[in-house]
């Protein structure tokens, strides 16, 4: 009797627990690349997603270099580090397509809702693998308005004025080098070099290189831009020695450097975004940008919720994210300039009319990305190695894309 | 019957060794003999890998400038790193042998061994950084000009090698310290009675009697240098311009960046062959 009573009591105790478990919120692991200040800007979006979708998000940081190592081995075991991951690197997407590791999102994303070409960039054989999040344009060289005013400097309108500006800054006491050079894994240098390619080779050159269809002479043009523009500038001491990019950001902001080629994300990382302004190399017709893509892990235990989260972040999530600063939407309803902080409104306006270009290393990806980033770190400190740099970069590009047309 | 019983006890270990060491090694060798297309081509992968500038850069080697290729970089690493850490460990072990608080100092030095390689790599990156690094503060104090030593191809590899000395010296220090404890005091006393000075005692008694320990230090240090990955990855990722690329990092690059597991297997086999070529004769001589 006592035993039966105890059994009933236990059952009565466990039953509500069981029903509570069934009603428990689903916990999804979201893997993104942002830490520190960048993560703080993403936090409100995460909390809003939890509230809107009735899920719990456990977010963790992994960068693309880590994904490239982790994912192929985890796929072999039928798993991945997260349900939704910012792991839309083109090389990984190609591998995932071949092995069925990412979920096709074409049913939940409509190309008409996004900036033209964005969804297509992660589409293979009609299957959409990347849910676009915001993008971060790299509009040009950022400068402090107060710094320019203090030293009587003005943004250049011609190439000659640009060089004149650099020479003037070189002569200012306390200026280490006119242009800050960010480093880390090499991407800030790649972004800078791409800006020169777009400025001197035109948007077409960038597009053909990114799409892997550049004709033979395109590489002659790349070589000429590197040898005749970048190398003389490096040798003249216009660029600073590469420093970890956030350290370089601090140095630029405190006046050790006059200008810094970066993306809009730095506007969310500086004390007074209204004191920052940007100019391109005069005559530049295109602006490169890097879109952050989410993918849904095909091995997720909560596939429906993961797809729902990716779709929400790609749409409503963008609307919230842009209000935090540092991000520009790829989702049309979130491109209204009124949504943006004042510092970004000028960037959004500057994007209008400019040719939208995806970053070269982000688009080609794979071995090309790693080689380009590595070789530019060499070029920045050893400009005389330009021929080796060009050879290595071109070989990697040919291996990934299949070669010149 | 007794043999069978003994074999039964050894069987679980043998199974584990076979599953986690022998089988993967055989698979790696097999993989290195095939092209990514599945075609059997025993020499093609080896020829391609050894002619790749990433592995062996003859132009850089002949001009004495970096990058020289991961094979050469690994060799340079061993040639510089091994004698420094072994000698430093030995000298420190002797100096701290009878010092009060010597154990505490040894523990501090040994902390380098406890720190994960990736953390060590990050620490070294900052040590040699232009503005933040202590190395540059010393350089400036001595009248030199500061720069980020790991950012330049001519100094990056050497910076990493010297930076790694503190990580590995603890290993040789601990081994030599325990080896010193096994040498009978009588030998030292007898030498002193015979009029030998400290240097003679060190060269004629301490060093020869520590020879078995030295063999272990040398073999383990070489193996450590050959499989070095996390430290370099965190410090420079093999850059700038592949100037710090080493063999283990090359395996990662070929497998996960280039996506060519067959070529990665070739480097792994070469790494295995070099390890065995160095360690087997040394361990035999130890007997």
XYZ file of C-alpha atoms in Angstrom, chain B:
287
model
C 48.781 -21.328 -21.931
C 50.654 -18.654 -20.059
C 51.561 -16.943 -23.334
C 47.910 -16.924 -24.312
C 46.949 -15.422 -20.967
C 49.605 -12.721 -21.337
C 48.456 -12.021 -24.842
C 44.876 -11.657 -23.575
C 45.996 -8.925 -21.204
C 47.852 -7.106 -23.951
C 45.025 -7.478 -26.452
C 42.937 -4.420 -25.409
C 45.970 -2.162 -25.671
C 46.953 -3.696 -28.975
C 43.457 -3.174 -30.304
C 43.520 0.486 -29.310
C 46.976 0.997 -30.799
C 45.852 -0.657 -34.008
C 42.607 1.307 -34.201
C 44.029 4.715 -33.352
C 47.620 4.550 -34.570
C 48.381 1.714 -36.988
C 45.188 1.784 -39.040
C 45.130 5.599 -39.521
C 48.834 5.523 -40.416
C 48.251 2.815 -43.039
C 45.254 4.720 -44.389
C 47.349 7.889 -44.624
C 50.018 6.048 -46.606
C 47.329 4.566 -48.870
C 45.723 7.985 -49.371
C 49.067 9.497 -50.367
C 49.346 7.013 -53.240
C 46.083 8.015 -54.895
C 45.037 11.152 -56.747
C 41.934 12.999 -55.514
C 40.135 11.456 -58.506
C 40.782 7.991 -57.057
C 43.394 7.060 -59.639
C 46.384 5.103 -58.323
C 49.466 7.241 -58.987
C 52.117 6.390 -56.407
C 54.603 9.110 -57.290
C 52.447 11.886 -58.721
C 51.353 13.340 -55.373
C 54.854 13.153 -53.942
C 56.349 14.849 -57.016
C 53.722 17.593 -56.934
C 54.063 18.269 -53.219
C 57.862 18.334 -53.272
C 57.878 20.678 -56.267
C 55.351 23.009 -54.646
C 56.953 26.310 -53.572
C 54.931 26.137 -50.402
C 56.872 23.040 -49.330
C 60.278 23.675 -50.888
C 61.023 27.117 -52.321
C 64.377 26.684 -54.052
C 64.484 30.308 -55.205
C 64.076 31.589 -51.659
C 66.532 29.014 -50.370
C 69.224 29.914 -52.911
C 68.821 33.644 -52.202
C 68.660 33.088 -48.450
C 65.345 34.899 -48.088
C 62.025 33.839 -46.688
C 59.807 32.042 -47.536
C 61.976 29.000 -48.161
C 59.198 26.438 -47.918
C 57.656 24.642 -44.968
C 60.167 21.769 -45.137
C 63.114 24.149 -44.789
C 61.365 26.240 -42.147
C 60.767 23.146 -40.033
C 64.422 22.165 -40.450
C 65.545 25.670 -39.409
C 63.207 25.448 -36.432
C 64.800 22.211 -35.236
C 68.376 23.405 -35.833
C 67.891 26.589 -33.792
C 65.280 25.572 -31.246
C 66.671 22.197 -30.182
C 70.178 23.219 -29.023
C 68.904 26.341 -27.278
C 66.187 24.604 -25.274
C 68.330 21.551 -24.484
C 71.306 23.600 -23.362
C 69.194 26.103 -21.463
C 67.343 23.285 -19.707
C 70.588 21.584 -18.757
C 72.269 24.744 -17.494
C 69.206 25.797 -15.520
C 68.832 22.306 -14.041
C 72.448 22.367 -12.852
C 72.230 25.930 -11.542
C 68.970 25.343 -9.704
C 69.987 21.907 -8.388
C 70.926 22.929 -4.877
C 69.406 26.381 -4.753
C 66.835 27.246 -2.110
C 63.556 27.916 -3.884
C 64.881 26.173 -6.980
C 61.754 24.052 -7.179
C 59.580 27.162 -7.291
C 61.675 28.690 -10.083
C 61.518 25.402 -12.003
C 57.728 25.405 -11.622
C 57.560 28.889 -13.106
C 59.746 27.858 -16.043
C 57.688 24.695 -16.490
C 54.514 26.775 -16.841
C 55.415 27.245 -20.495
C 54.752 23.524 -20.974
C 51.350 23.794 -19.320
C 50.167 26.693 -21.454
C 48.292 25.573 -24.597
C 50.255 26.162 -27.783
C 47.601 28.476 -29.175
C 47.788 30.697 -26.099
C 51.580 30.636 -26.328
C 51.297 31.738 -29.955
C 49.072 34.670 -29.042
C 51.391 35.703 -26.221
C 54.379 35.591 -28.555
C 52.502 37.613 -31.163
C 52.030 40.385 -28.631
C 55.568 40.023 -27.218
C 56.964 40.985 -30.607
C 54.304 43.581 -31.405
C 55.625 47.071 -32.106
C 53.715 49.106 -29.538
C 52.701 46.578 -26.920
C 55.567 44.082 -26.986
C 58.228 43.912 -24.317
C 60.779 42.865 -26.944
C 60.529 46.242 -28.639
C 60.873 48.062 -25.352
C 64.212 46.307 -24.919
C 65.179 47.001 -28.529
C 64.404 50.704 -28.134
C 66.284 50.777 -24.817
C 69.321 49.410 -26.647
C 69.037 52.084 -29.317
C 67.236 50.050 -31.995
C 63.999 50.919 -33.746
C 60.748 49.214 -32.890
C 58.790 47.116 -35.354
C 56.411 44.195 -35.332
C 58.951 41.424 -35.716
C 56.419 38.773 -36.668
C 55.109 40.945 -39.534
C 58.318 40.871 -41.578
C 59.318 37.774 -43.533
C 62.988 38.060 -42.625
C 62.356 38.070 -38.864
C 59.005 36.308 -38.448
C 60.275 32.721 -38.264
C 63.167 33.591 -35.963
C 60.790 35.520 -33.704
C 58.538 32.500 -33.408
C 61.464 30.171 -32.759
C 62.959 32.362 -30.022
C 59.497 33.006 -28.666
C 58.875 29.291 -28.336
C 62.023 28.660 -26.298
C 60.273 29.593 -23.053
C 57.434 27.214 -23.891
C 59.667 24.175 -24.288
C 62.648 24.824 -21.980
C 60.590 23.595 -19.035
C 60.516 20.131 -20.574
C 64.296 19.706 -20.783
C 64.699 21.393 -17.397
C 62.436 18.875 -15.671
C 64.048 15.878 -17.380
C 67.554 17.059 -16.657
C 66.623 17.869 -13.060
C 65.342 14.357 -12.487
C 68.397 12.957 -14.308
C 70.738 14.921 -12.047
C 69.078 13.359 -9.025
C 70.044 9.880 -10.234
C 73.779 10.618 -10.439
C 75.416 9.352 -7.218
C 76.918 12.139 -5.100
C 80.062 10.013 -4.690
C 81.101 10.776 -8.270
C 81.070 14.505 -7.634
C 82.810 14.129 -4.261
C 85.497 11.911 -5.780
C 86.072 14.374 -8.607
C 86.434 17.227 -6.114
C 88.909 15.185 -4.062
C 90.863 14.597 -7.285
C 90.999 18.388 -7.780
C 88.491 18.777 -10.618
C 86.906 22.227 -10.941
C 83.163 22.854 -11.512
C 83.522 23.098 -15.265
C 85.449 19.831 -15.457
C 82.867 18.108 -13.282
C 80.095 19.419 -15.524
C 81.840 18.354 -18.753
C 83.308 15.037 -17.609
C 80.670 13.721 -15.204
C 77.349 15.524 -15.465
C 77.004 15.720 -19.240
C 78.091 12.125 -20.036
C 75.921 10.622 -17.317
C 72.931 12.603 -18.532
C 73.322 11.218 -22.038
C 70.208 8.974 -21.873
C 68.207 12.017 -20.792
C 69.714 14.077 -23.613
C 68.585 11.464 -26.131
C 65.019 11.732 -24.855
C 65.181 15.551 -24.878
C 66.531 15.580 -28.434
C 64.010 13.075 -29.784
C 61.033 14.694 -28.050
C 62.122 18.189 -29.083
C 62.421 17.137 -32.707
C 59.026 15.476 -32.620
C 57.559 18.582 -30.973
C 59.043 20.805 -33.677
C 57.792 18.514 -36.432
C 54.210 18.483 -35.196
C 54.122 22.170 -34.350
C 50.762 23.583 -35.434
C 48.696 25.482 -32.877
C 51.494 27.791 -31.783
C 52.293 28.962 -35.331
C 48.622 29.067 -36.339
C 47.763 31.392 -33.466
C 50.851 33.562 -33.867
C 51.039 34.144 -37.619
C 48.928 31.527 -39.448
C 52.099 30.718 -41.401
C 52.519 34.240 -42.740
C 53.473 36.791 -43.773
C 53.741 35.425 -47.277
C 54.200 31.860 -45.921
C 57.407 32.912 -44.175
C 56.513 30.917 -41.058
C 54.774 28.006 -42.733
C 55.788 24.693 -41.138
C 55.018 21.106 -42.123
C 52.116 20.462 -39.774
C 50.472 23.715 -40.868
C 51.040 22.628 -44.446
C 48.999 19.477 -43.801
C 46.145 21.646 -42.536
C 46.411 23.963 -45.520
C 46.418 21.182 -48.090
C 43.587 19.295 -46.420
C 41.240 22.031 -45.302
C 42.033 25.064 -47.433
C 42.996 23.439 -50.718
C 40.720 20.477 -50.003
C 43.299 17.981 -51.254
C 43.504 15.259 -48.621
C 45.805 13.163 -50.794
C 48.489 15.836 -50.881
C 47.976 16.440 -47.173
C 48.603 12.716 -46.650
C 51.877 13.013 -48.580
C 53.157 15.685 -46.172
C 51.942 13.600 -43.224
C 53.868 10.585 -44.542
C 56.984 12.720 -45.050
C 56.587 14.019 -41.514
C 56.300 10.451 -40.209
C 59.344 9.314 -42.154
C 61.450 12.212 -40.862
C 60.310 11.552 -37.266
C 61.165 7.850 -37.488
C 64.473 8.469 -39.263
C 65.568 10.763 -36.471
C 64.139 9.008 -33.457
C 64.751 5.291 -34.108
C 68.570 5.456 -34.394
C 68.769 7.785 -31.399
C 66.614 5.573 -29.221
C 68.591 2.515 -30.303
C 71.848 4.208 -29.384
C 70.345 4.993 -25.995
C 70.140 1.276 -25.267
